[in-house]
Amino acid sequence: MTQNIYDNDTFFTGYSQLPRSVGGLDAAPEWPALRAMLPEVQGKDVLDLGCGYGWFCRWAAQAGAARVLGVDVSEKMLAQARGMGNHTAVEYARLDLEQLALPPASYNLVYSSLAFHYIEDYTTLLATIQGDCMKHQVGKPKTLAR
């Protein structure tokens, strides 16, 4: 299973006090750059890998996504996400990204921020995303360098 330090009480307590944990996307220094790269999500099915507190899930739902699935390996992160408000378009699930298996052609957009560095077999995860769970795509996906 993927490393899961977030379910350690001491670590999670410290993490919950970080600016991004308190202030969400607006407190995340990378958010403006990431937001500029995102396509419109209106009416789209969105997957957030390593969703943490669910900030992006809620943003996508508020931006009109038809359905958002936020997945994380941490029960504490998912409990926090669920406790920060619900939206009818958002669902959360505990999944290990190292063993990701999703229905074929089920998402228009797969998003992840601050989770891939925990993945040992990055190539397999990308193959799963690009080959299995993505709906049709036009053009090349936008990616950031590792």
XYZ file of N, CA, C and O in Angstrom:
584
model
N 0.847 -1.188 0.000
C 0.000 0.000 0.000
C 0.888 1.246 0.000
O 1.951 1.268 0.585
N 0.398 2.276 -0.634
C 1.088 3.556 -0.693
C 1.362 4.076 0.717
O 0.567 3.856 1.628
N 2.466 4.772 0.860
C 2.793 5.380 2.148
C 1.618 6.228 2.626
O 0.995 6.939 1.851
N 1.300 6.123 3.917
C 0.161 6.848 4.465
C 0.504 7.439 5.828
O 0.011 6.994 6.848
N 1.320 8.460 5.828
C 1.696 9.124 7.066
C 0.559 9.985 7.612
O 0.517 10.335 8.783
N -0.405 10.303 6.759
C -1.484 11.217 7.144
C -2.435 10.634 8.181
O -3.159 11.376 8.834
N -2.470 9.325 8.343
C -3.317 8.743 9.379
C -2.606 8.627 10.724
O -3.185 8.145 11.694
N -1.371 9.101 10.794
C -0.657 9.207 12.060
C -1.180 10.454 12.771
O -1.161 11.554 12.215
N -1.680 10.289 14.000
C -2.324 11.400 14.718
C -1.432 12.628 14.852
O -1.876 13.753 14.627
N -0.179 12.429 15.219
C 0.730 13.555 15.411
C 0.980 14.287 14.096
O 0.900 15.518 14.034
N 1.248 13.537 13.031
C 1.493 14.151 11.737
C 0.258 14.898 11.253
O 0.344 16.039 10.782
N -0.898 14.262 11.373
C -2.133 14.873 10.879
C -2.461 16.158 11.642
O -2.906 17.143 11.052
N -2.201 16.170 12.931
C -2.436 17.377 13.716
C -1.580 18.531 13.206
O -2.052 19.645 13.030
N -0.313 18.256 12.929
C 0.567 19.280 12.373
C 0.134 19.707 10.981
O 0.107 20.900 10.662
N -0.217 18.733 10.149
C -0.650 19.024 8.778
C -1.901 19.906 8.773
O -2.037 20.808 7.951
N -2.792 19.652 9.707
C -4.059 20.398 9.738
C -3.863 21.873 10.080
O -4.782 22.677 9.902
N -2.661 22.244 10.530
C -2.386 23.640 10.865
C -1.650 24.392 9.750
O -1.433 25.596 9.865
N -1.299 23.695 8.677
C -0.622 24.352 7.556
C -1.579 25.325 6.864
O -2.787 25.090 6.833
N -1.059 26.403 6.303
C -1.929 27.378 5.626
C -2.854 26.757 4.585
O -4.037 27.100 4.516
N -2.368 25.807 3.786
C -3.212 25.197 2.759
C -4.317 24.337 3.366
O -5.360 24.166 2.769
N -4.081 23.808 4.551
C -5.110 23.015 5.220
C -6.210 23.903 5.775
O -7.370 23.507 5.821
N -5.836 25.088 6.170
C -6.797 26.039 6.739
C -7.469 26.873 5.654
O -8.681 27.046 5.636
N -6.670 27.377 4.712
C -7.181 28.309 3.710
C -7.536 27.710 2.369
O -8.009 28.416 1.478
N -7.292 26.415 2.177
C -7.679 25.747 0.948
C -6.884 26.172 -0.268
O -5.718 26.556 -0.173
N -7.522 26.123 -1.426
C -6.845 26.408 -2.686
C -6.240 27.803 -2.713
O -5.147 28.000 -3.259
N -6.924 28.771 -2.150
C -6.409 30.138 -2.154
C -5.102 30.276 -1.373
O -4.335 31.202 -1.611
N -4.858 29.360 -0.444
C -3.627 29.405 0.351
C -2.526 28.526 -0.236
O -1.424 28.481 0.301
N -2.823 27.839 -1.330
C -1.843 26.962 -1.968
C -1.085 27.752 -3.031
O -1.693 28.224 -3.995
N 0.217 27.920 -2.872
C 0.965 28.758 -3.810
C 0.903 28.268 -5.261
O 1.012 29.066 -6.181
N 0.702 26.977 -5.474
C 0.655 26.452 -6.834
C -0.712 26.620 -7.510
O -0.848 26.434 -8.716
N -1.749 26.965 -6.738
C -3.103 27.003 -7.275
C -3.274 27.940 -8.484
O -3.879 27.526 -9.480
N -2.783 29.164 -8.475
C -2.986 30.015 -9.662
C -2.423 29.390 -10.945
O -3.075 29.443 -12.001
N -1.258 28.783 -10.872
C -0.668 28.154 -12.061
C -1.474 26.930 -12.489
O -1.737 26.728 -13.680
N -1.875 26.113 -11.529
C -2.687 24.941 -11.856
C -4.034 25.348 -12.445
O -4.488 24.793 -13.444
N -4.662 26.323 -11.830
C -5.972 26.783 -12.303
C -5.884 27.267 -13.747
O -6.779 27.008 -14.555
N -4.811 27.952 -14.089
C -4.638 28.470 -15.445
C -4.519 27.347 -16.479
O -4.849 27.554 -17.652
N -4.085 26.170 -16.070
C -3.934 25.042 -16.995
C -5.189 24.183 -17.121
O -5.278 23.357 -18.018
N -6.131 24.359 -16.223
C -7.309 23.499 -16.215
C -8.286 23.857 -17.324
O -8.531 25.037 -17.583
N -8.894 22.843 -17.931
C -9.966 23.114 -18.884
C -11.257 23.444 -18.117
O -11.314 23.296 -16.893
N -12.256 23.862 -18.826
C -13.565 24.056 -18.197
C -14.053 22.709 -17.673
O -13.878 21.687 -18.333
N -14.667 22.711 -16.509
C -15.158 21.462 -15.936
C -16.683 21.349 -15.988
O -17.237 20.322 -15.599
N -17.338 22.364 -16.472
C -18.804 22.369 -16.571
C -19.304 21.100 -17.267
O -18.895 20.805 -18.384
N -20.141 20.334 -16.577
C -20.724 19.136 -17.150
C -19.792 17.950 -17.274
O -20.167 16.918 -17.821
N -18.583 18.049 -16.761
C -17.582 16.984 -16.896
C -17.574 16.067 -15.673
O -18.001 16.440 -14.589
N -17.049 14.864 -15.887
C -16.801 13.918 -14.807
C -15.334 14.050 -14.426
O -14.455 13.917 -15.279
N -15.084 14.333 -13.147
C -13.747 14.688 -12.674
C -13.299 13.713 -11.593
O -14.071 13.349 -10.712
N -12.033 13.327 -11.668
C -11.406 12.458 -10.674
C -10.252 13.216 -10.040
O -9.400 13.753 -10.737
N -10.223 13.279 -8.711
C -9.136 13.928 -7.971
C -8.364 12.844 -7.225
O -8.878 12.242 -6.280
N -7.140 12.601 -7.658
C -6.286 11.569 -7.055
C -5.486 12.163 -5.908
O -4.711 13.091 -6.107
N -5.673 11.620 -4.720
C -5.014 12.169 -3.539
C -5.721 13.441 -3.114
O -5.091 14.474 -2.911
N -7.019 13.373 -2.957
C -7.860 14.568 -2.761
C -7.664 15.278 -1.433
O -8.073 16.434 -1.293
N -7.052 14.607 -0.457
C -6.834 15.272 0.831
C -8.123 15.807 1.427
O -9.090 15.075 1.598
N -8.149 17.087 1.724
C -9.306 17.721 2.357
C -10.462 17.972 1.383
O -11.494 18.500 1.765
N -10.269 17.633 0.121
C -11.345 17.781 -0.856
C -11.528 19.183 -1.400
O -12.554 19.473 -2.019
N -10.534 20.043 -1.222
C -10.672 21.428 -1.691
C -10.944 21.477 -3.193
O -11.832 22.207 -3.641
N -10.162 20.721 -3.983
C -10.359 20.745 -5.435
C -11.698 20.113 -5.813
O -12.371 20.585 -6.731
N -12.085 19.056 -5.134
C -13.375 18.409 -5.415
C -14.516 19.409 -5.286
O -15.382 19.502 -6.169
N -14.499 20.144 -4.207
C -15.572 21.137 -3.987
C -15.477 22.273 -4.998
O -16.495 22.748 -5.507
N -14.264 22.685 -5.349
C -14.106 23.728 -6.367
C -14.689 23.251 -7.703
O -15.426 23.983 -8.370
N -14.353 22.021 -8.105
C -14.841 21.487 -9.383
C -16.366 21.394 -9.390
O -17.016 21.741 -10.377
N -16.937 20.948 -8.285
C -18.400 20.858 -8.203
C -19.026 22.248 -8.310
O -20.017 22.445 -9.032
N -18.455 23.215 -7.622
C -18.980 24.590 -7.687
C -18.795 25.193 -9.072
O -19.562 26.064 -9.475
N -17.797 24.709 -9.820
C -17.557 25.190 -11.185
C -18.428 24.453 -12.198
O -18.303 24.691 -13.393
N -19.286 23.550 -11.724
C -20.259 22.916 -12.599
C -19.969 21.502 -13.037
O -20.668 20.970 -13.913
N -18.974 20.855 -12.453
C -18.711 19.465 -12.821
C -19.949 18.618 -12.547
O -20.644 18.816 -11.549
N -20.224 17.684 -13.440
C -21.384 16.809 -13.277
C -21.183 15.835 -12.131
O -22.111 15.546 -11.375
N -19.951 15.348 -12.012
C -19.637 14.353 -10.989
C -18.173 14.481 -10.641
O -17.325 14.643 -11.526
N -17.861 14.406 -9.352
C -16.476 14.486 -8.888
C -16.242 13.345 -7.907
O -16.996 13.190 -6.941
N -15.209 12.569 -8.159
C -14.789 11.537 -7.224
C -13.433 11.930 -6.676
O -12.471 12.081 -7.441
N -13.354 12.109 -5.373
C -12.095 12.378 -4.698
C -11.635 11.111 -4.018
O -12.393 10.522 -3.244
N -10.420 10.675 -4.315
C -9.893 9.461 -3.697
C -8.628 9.783 -2.915
O -7.843 10.650 -3.290
N -8.468 9.086 -1.825
C -7.289 9.254 -0.987
C -7.071 7.956 -0.229
O -8.035 7.215 0.031
N -5.846 7.686 0.154
C -5.531 6.494 0.927
C -5.759 6.749 2.429
O -5.876 5.820 3.213
N -5.858 8.011 2.823
C -5.964 8.373 4.236
C -7.417 8.520 4.701
O -8.169 9.345 4.200
N -7.769 7.737 5.703
C -9.100 7.853 6.307
C -9.284 9.222 6.962
O -10.361 9.806 6.898
N -8.224 9.740 7.586
C -8.317 11.046 8.240
C -8.565 12.157 7.225
O -9.351 13.068 7.463
N -7.884 12.106 6.092
C -8.099 13.104 5.043
C -9.534 13.029 4.530
O -10.201 14.060 4.361
N -10.005 11.834 4.278
C -11.366 11.677 3.761
C -12.412 12.121 4.778
O -13.410 12.753 4.407
N -12.188 11.836 6.048
C -13.119 12.290 7.080
C -13.161 13.817 7.117
O -14.234 14.427 7.256
N -11.997 14.431 6.998
C -11.927 15.900 6.983
C -12.669 16.446 5.760
O -13.429 17.404 5.854
N -12.434 15.840 4.598
C -13.097 16.286 3.366
C -14.617 16.198 3.509
O -15.338 17.151 3.174
N -15.084 15.084 4.009
C -16.539 14.905 4.181
C -17.099 15.900 5.188
O -18.216 16.385 5.036
N -16.319 16.213 6.209
C -16.778 17.116 7.251
C -16.755 18.586 6.863
O -17.323 19.423 7.561
N -16.111 18.908 5.756
C -15.997 20.313 5.344
C -17.119 20.737 4.415
O -17.064 21.796 3.818
N -18.124 19.920 4.322
C -19.279 20.266 3.497
C -19.473 19.250 2.403
O -18.537 18.605 1.952
N -20.718 19.110 2.025
C -20.972 18.160 0.951
C -21.644 18.864 -0.214
O -22.228 19.921 -0.079
N -21.506 18.265 -1.330
C -22.102 18.751 -2.567
C -22.646 17.504 -3.252
O -21.993 16.464 -3.243
N -23.804 17.609 -3.844
C -24.423 16.424 -4.441
C -23.567 15.806 -5.543
O -23.682 14.614 -5.810
N -22.702 16.573 -6.173
C -21.871 16.049 -7.258
C -20.587 15.388 -6.762
O -19.877 14.754 -7.538
N -20.272 15.523 -5.465
C -18.988 15.041 -4.934
C -19.162 13.761 -4.131
O -20.055 13.654 -3.286
N -18.285 12.823 -4.399
C -18.218 11.582 -3.639
C -16.755 11.347 -3.274
O -15.854 11.718 -4.037
N -16.515 10.755 -2.119
C -15.160 10.443 -1.688
C -15.029 8.938 -1.495
O -15.977 8.276 -1.067
N -13.833 8.415 -1.784
C -13.591 6.983 -1.618
C -12.144 6.754 -1.206
O -11.243 7.468 -1.639
N -11.954 5.744 -0.370
C -10.598 5.368 0.036
C -10.054 4.387 -0.992
O -10.551 3.269 -1.136
N -9.046 4.833 -1.721
C -8.389 4.004 -2.721
C -6.884 4.233 -2.647
O -6.434 5.345 -2.406
N -6.137 3.177 -2.903
C -4.690 3.240 -2.972
C -4.309 3.511 -4.422
O -4.623 2.708 -5.312
N -3.640 4.619 -4.696
C -3.279 4.969 -6.064
C -2.332 3.962 -6.699
O -2.282 3.840 -7.918
N -1.608 3.216 -5.885
C -0.706 2.184 -6.409
C -1.498 1.019 -7.005
O -0.965 0.230 -7.781
N -2.765 0.905 -6.620
C -3.601 -0.200 -7.095
C -4.889 0.329 -7.732
O -5.922 -0.319 -7.681
N -4.805 1.492 -8.336
C -5.972 2.154 -8.904
C -6.606 1.302 -10.001
O -5.942 0.846 -10.918
N -7.898 1.080 -9.876
C -8.680 0.370 -10.893
C -10.041 1.054 -10.946
O -10.756 1.095 -9.946
N -10.351 1.611 -12.089
C -11.609 2.331 -12.255
C -12.283 1.872 -13.538
O -11.631 1.340 -14.428
N -13.590 2.095 -13.637
C -14.285 1.706 -14.873
C -13.685 2.413 -16.087
O -13.272 3.573 -15.994
N -13.636 1.727 -17.229
C -13.096 2.350 -18.450
C -13.893 3.595 -18.855
O -15.106 3.656 -18.640
N -13.185 4.545 -19.404
C -13.792 5.762 -19.971
C -14.776 6.412 -19.003
O -15.890 6.763 -19.365
N -14.352 6.607 -17.769
C -15.269 7.129 -16.766
C -15.017 8.582 -16.365
O -15.846 9.164 -15.664
N -13.912 9.199 -16.805
C -13.605 10.573 -16.399
C -13.101 11.414 -17.557
O -12.337 10.947 -18.387
N -13.544 12.672 -17.586
C -13.055 13.631 -18.578
C -11.763 14.296 -18.121
O -10.940 14.694 -18.941
N -11.626 14.472 -16.815
C -10.461 15.145 -16.255
C -9.982 14.378 -15.038
O -10.773 14.055 -14.146
N -8.692 14.076 -15.028
C -8.062 13.475 -13.854
C -7.069 14.502 -13.336
O -6.183 14.945 -14.059
N -7.230 14.882 -12.074
C -6.444 15.943 -11.444
C -5.713 15.351 -10.244
O -6.245 14.466 -9.556
N -4.523 15.852 -9.989
C -3.812 15.478 -8.774
C -2.820 16.572 -8.427
O -2.163 17.126 -9.305
N -2.736 16.881 -7.169
C -1.770 17.852 -6.685
C -1.180 17.324 -5.378
O -1.921 16.987 -4.458
N 0.118 17.237 -5.335
C 0.844 16.831 -4.127
C 0.559 15.387 -3.704
O 0.502 15.086 -2.519
N 0.398 14.502 -4.679
C 0.208 13.090 -4.340
C 1.151 12.163 -5.099
O 1.544 11.130 -4.576
N 1.529 12.526 -6.307
C 2.299 11.607 -7.139
C 3.681 11.301 -6.582
O 4.252 10.258 -6.898
N 4.236 12.167 -5.776
C 5.568 11.895 -5.235
C 5.566 10.731 -4.244
O 6.620 10.211 -3.898
N 4.399 10.279 -3.824
C 4.300 9.113 -2.949
C 4.252 7.801 -3.744
O 4.343 6.727 -3.171
N 4.068 7.882 -5.039
C 3.856 6.711 -5.876
C 5.187 6.109 -6.307
O 6.021 6.779 -6.913
N 5.375 4.834 -6.023
C 6.603 4.150 -6.430
C 6.575 3.808 -7.915
O 7.564 3.970 -8.608
N 5.448 3.316 -8.406
C 5.334 2.898 -9.798
C 4.504 3.928 -10.570
O 3.355 3.703 -10.939
N 5.119 5.066 -10.804
C 4.482 6.203 -11.473
C 4.034 5.849 -12.892
O 2.964 6.249 -13.340
N 4.840 5.070 -13.600
C 4.535 4.694 -14.985
C 3.234 3.902 -15.062
O 2.396 4.146 -15.933
N 3.035 2.974 -14.159
C 1.802 2.171 -14.151
C 0.598 3.039 -13.825
O -0.462 2.893 -14.446
N 0.745 3.949 -12.884
C -0.367 4.845 -12.549
C -0.759 5.686 -13.763
O -1.943 5.807 -14.087
N 0.217 6.262 -14.447
C -0.093 7.061 -15.638
C -0.743 6.219 -16.727
O -1.672 6.678 -17.402
N -0.279 4.998 -16.898
C -0.877 4.112 -17.898
C -2.324 3.808 -17.538
O -3.199 3.756 -18.416
N -2.591 3.624 -16.261
C -3.963 3.377 -15.809
C -4.843 4.586 -16.109
O -5.951 4.451 -16.618
N -4.327 5.763 -15.818
C -5.100 6.985 -16.051
C -5.344 7.184 -17.543
O -6.480 7.383 -17.979
N -4.303 7.132 -18.331
C -4.421 7.428 -19.754
C -5.092 6.305 -20.535
O -5.800 6.557 -21.499
N -4.873 5.066 -20.117
C -5.398 3.949 -20.893
C -6.739 3.428 -20.442
O -7.477 2.856 -21.231
N -7.071 3.611 -19.184
C -8.271 2.969 -18.669
C -9.401 3.940 -18.337
O -10.493 3.830 -18.862
N -9.137 4.893 -17.469
C -10.259 5.638 -16.906
C -10.608 6.925 -17.642
O -11.645 7.511 -17.383
N -9.774 7.364 -18.593
C -10.069 8.615 -19.297
C -11.089 8.405 -20.411
O -10.985 7.461 -21.183
N -12.054 9.312 -20.492
C -12.948 9.364 -21.633
C -12.145 9.928 -22.788
O -10.984 10.277 -22.641
N -12.745 10.070 -23.935
C -12.035 10.598 -25.101
C -11.345 11.911 -24.741
O -11.788 12.648 -23.880
N -10.262 12.175 -25.407
C -9.585 13.444 -25.177
C -9.180 14.028 -26.514
O -8.914 13.303 -27.464
N -9.197 15.316 -26.578
C -8.812 16.009 -27.800
C -7.462 16.656 -27.545
O -7.287 17.408 -26.594
N -6.487 16.344 -28.367
C -5.163 16.916 -28.193
C -4.393 16.211 -27.093
O -4.811 15.199 -26.554
N -3.252 16.750 -26.785
C -2.377 16.177 -25.778
C -2.819 16.628 -24.388
O -3.226 17.754 -24.203
N -2.699 15.740 -23.391
C -2.993 16.174 -22.028
C -1.937 17.171 -21.556
O -0.791 17.102 -21.970
N -2.352 18.086 -20.711
C -1.399 19.027 -20.128
C -0.735 18.351 -18.944
O -1.403 17.790 -18.092
N 0.566 18.375 -18.914
C 1.282 17.758 -17.810
C 2.349 18.698 -17.302
O 2.807 19.584 -18.014
N 2.730 18.477 -16.085
C 3.826 19.222 -15.482
C 5.009 18.276 -15.355
O 4.847 17.080 -15.176
N 6.190 18.815 -15.418
C 7.388 18.003 -15.209
C 7.405 17.492 -13.782
O 6.949 18.170 -12.882
N 7.916 16.337 -13.597
C 8.035 15.759 -12.256
C 9.124 16.433 -11.495
O 10.134 16.783 -11.923
